[in-house]
mmCIF file of C-alpha atoms in Angstrom:
data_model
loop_
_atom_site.group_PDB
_atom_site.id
_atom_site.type_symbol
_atom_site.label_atom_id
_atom_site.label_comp_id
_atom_site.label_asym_id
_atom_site.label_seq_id
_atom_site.Cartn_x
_atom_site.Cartn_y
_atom_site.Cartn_z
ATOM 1 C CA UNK A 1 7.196 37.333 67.972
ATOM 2 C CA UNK A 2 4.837 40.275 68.460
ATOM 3 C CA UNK A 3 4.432 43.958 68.046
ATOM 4 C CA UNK A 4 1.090 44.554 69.231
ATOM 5 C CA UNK A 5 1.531 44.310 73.161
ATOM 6 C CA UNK A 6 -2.304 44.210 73.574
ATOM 7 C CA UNK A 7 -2.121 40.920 71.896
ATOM 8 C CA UNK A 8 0.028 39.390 74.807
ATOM 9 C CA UNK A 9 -2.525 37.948 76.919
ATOM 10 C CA UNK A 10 -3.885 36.270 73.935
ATOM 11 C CA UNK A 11 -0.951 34.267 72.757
ATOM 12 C CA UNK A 12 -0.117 33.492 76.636
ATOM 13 C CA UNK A 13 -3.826 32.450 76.990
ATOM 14 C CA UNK A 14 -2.860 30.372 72.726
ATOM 15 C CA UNK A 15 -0.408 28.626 74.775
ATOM 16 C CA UNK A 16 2.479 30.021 74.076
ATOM 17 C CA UNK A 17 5.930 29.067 76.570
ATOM 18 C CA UNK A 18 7.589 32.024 75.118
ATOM 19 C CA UNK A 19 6.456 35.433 73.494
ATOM 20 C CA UNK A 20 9.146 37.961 71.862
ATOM 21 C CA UNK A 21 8.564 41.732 71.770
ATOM 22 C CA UNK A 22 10.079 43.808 69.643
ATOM 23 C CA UNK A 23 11.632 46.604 71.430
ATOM 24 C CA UNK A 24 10.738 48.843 68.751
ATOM 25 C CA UNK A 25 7.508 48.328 69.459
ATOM 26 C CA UNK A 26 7.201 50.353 72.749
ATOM 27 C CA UNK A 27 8.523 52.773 74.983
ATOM 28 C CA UNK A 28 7.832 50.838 77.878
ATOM 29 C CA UNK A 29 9.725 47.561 77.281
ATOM 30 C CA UNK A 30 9.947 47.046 80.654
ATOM 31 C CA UNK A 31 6.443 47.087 81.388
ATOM 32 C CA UNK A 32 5.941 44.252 78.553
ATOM 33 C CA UNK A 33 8.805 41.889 79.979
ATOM 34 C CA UNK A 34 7.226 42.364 83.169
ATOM 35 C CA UNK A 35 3.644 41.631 81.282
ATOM 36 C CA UNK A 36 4.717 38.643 80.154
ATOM 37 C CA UNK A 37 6.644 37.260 82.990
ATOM 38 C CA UNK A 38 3.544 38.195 85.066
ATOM 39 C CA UNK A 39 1.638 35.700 82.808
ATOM 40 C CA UNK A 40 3.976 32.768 83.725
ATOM 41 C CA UNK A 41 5.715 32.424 80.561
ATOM 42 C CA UNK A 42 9.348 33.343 79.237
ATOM 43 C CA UNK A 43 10.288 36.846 77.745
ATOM 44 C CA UNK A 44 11.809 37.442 74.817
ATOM 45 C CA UNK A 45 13.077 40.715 72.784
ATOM 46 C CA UNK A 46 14.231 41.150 69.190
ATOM 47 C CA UNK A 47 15.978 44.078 68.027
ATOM 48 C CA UNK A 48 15.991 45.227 64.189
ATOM 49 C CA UNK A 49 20.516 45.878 63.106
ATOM 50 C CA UNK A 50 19.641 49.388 63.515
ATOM 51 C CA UNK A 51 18.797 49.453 66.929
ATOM 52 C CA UNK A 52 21.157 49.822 69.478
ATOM 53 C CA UNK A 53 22.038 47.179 72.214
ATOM 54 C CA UNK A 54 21.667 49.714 74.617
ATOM 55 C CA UNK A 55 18.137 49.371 74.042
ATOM 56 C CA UNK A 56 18.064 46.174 76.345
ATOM 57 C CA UNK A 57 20.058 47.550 78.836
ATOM 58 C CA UNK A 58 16.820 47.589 81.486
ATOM 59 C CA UNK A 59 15.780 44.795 80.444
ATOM 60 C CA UNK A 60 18.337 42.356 79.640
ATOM 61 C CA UNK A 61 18.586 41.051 83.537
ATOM 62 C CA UNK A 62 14.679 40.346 83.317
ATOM 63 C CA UNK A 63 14.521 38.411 79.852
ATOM 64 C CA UNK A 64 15.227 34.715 78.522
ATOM 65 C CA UNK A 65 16.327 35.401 75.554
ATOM 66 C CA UNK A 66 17.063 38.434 73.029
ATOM 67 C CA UNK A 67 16.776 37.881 69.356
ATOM 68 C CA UNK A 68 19.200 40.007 67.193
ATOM 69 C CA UNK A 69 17.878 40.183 63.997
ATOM 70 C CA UNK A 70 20.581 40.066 61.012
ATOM 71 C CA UNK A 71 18.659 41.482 58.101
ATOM 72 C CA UNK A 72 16.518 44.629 57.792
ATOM 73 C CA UNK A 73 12.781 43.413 58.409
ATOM 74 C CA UNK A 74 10.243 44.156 55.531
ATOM 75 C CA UNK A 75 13.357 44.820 53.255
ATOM 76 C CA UNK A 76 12.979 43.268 49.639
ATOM 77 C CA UNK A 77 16.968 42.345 49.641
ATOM 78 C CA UNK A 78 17.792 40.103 52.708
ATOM 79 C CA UNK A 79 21.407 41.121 53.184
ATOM 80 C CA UNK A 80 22.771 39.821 56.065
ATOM 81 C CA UNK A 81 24.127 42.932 58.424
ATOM 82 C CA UNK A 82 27.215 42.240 59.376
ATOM 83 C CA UNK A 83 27.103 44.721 63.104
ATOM 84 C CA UNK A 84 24.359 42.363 64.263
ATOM 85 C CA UNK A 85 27.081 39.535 65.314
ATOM 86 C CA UNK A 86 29.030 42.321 67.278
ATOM 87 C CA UNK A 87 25.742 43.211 68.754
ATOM 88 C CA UNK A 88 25.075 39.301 69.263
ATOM 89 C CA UNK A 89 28.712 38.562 71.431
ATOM 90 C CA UNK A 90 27.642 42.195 73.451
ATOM 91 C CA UNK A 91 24.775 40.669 74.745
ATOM 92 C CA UNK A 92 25.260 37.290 75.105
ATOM 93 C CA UNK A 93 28.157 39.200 77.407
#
């Protein structure tokens, strides 16, 4: 999983099947998905339980799998946030 899109082409190139963006990381998710797909490998996005699933709404047709994470990332206490499962069963949906 990745935040730096520029690195893309690099783990594609590492060998990697799969490679997950963060869709924090970008305004243009779409243009990453579409990145990676264009590289012959599977897209992925994570979202942090503070982002919206709405956030994957122009994307979630395009992508292999979405990643909801279920504790704040970079937090010292890794509490387990309950409104990522709801967010989990919306867009598995």
């Amino acid at each position: 999983m990745i935040s730096n899109l520029d690195l893309i082409p690099e783990f594609a190139k590492a060998g990697a099947d799969i490679i997950t963006v963060h869709a924090e990381a970008t305004p243009h998710l779409d243009r990453a998905v579409a990145q990676i797909k264009s590289l012959g490998k599977k897209a992925g996005v994570s979202i942090c339980p503070a982002t919206h699933e709405l956030a994957l709404q122009y994307v979630i047709h395009d992508v292999d799998l979405v990643l909801v994470m279920t504790v704040i990332p970079a937090s010292a206490a890794k509490v387990f946030c309950a409104a990522s499962y709801r967010k989990s069963k919306i867009c598995a949906a």
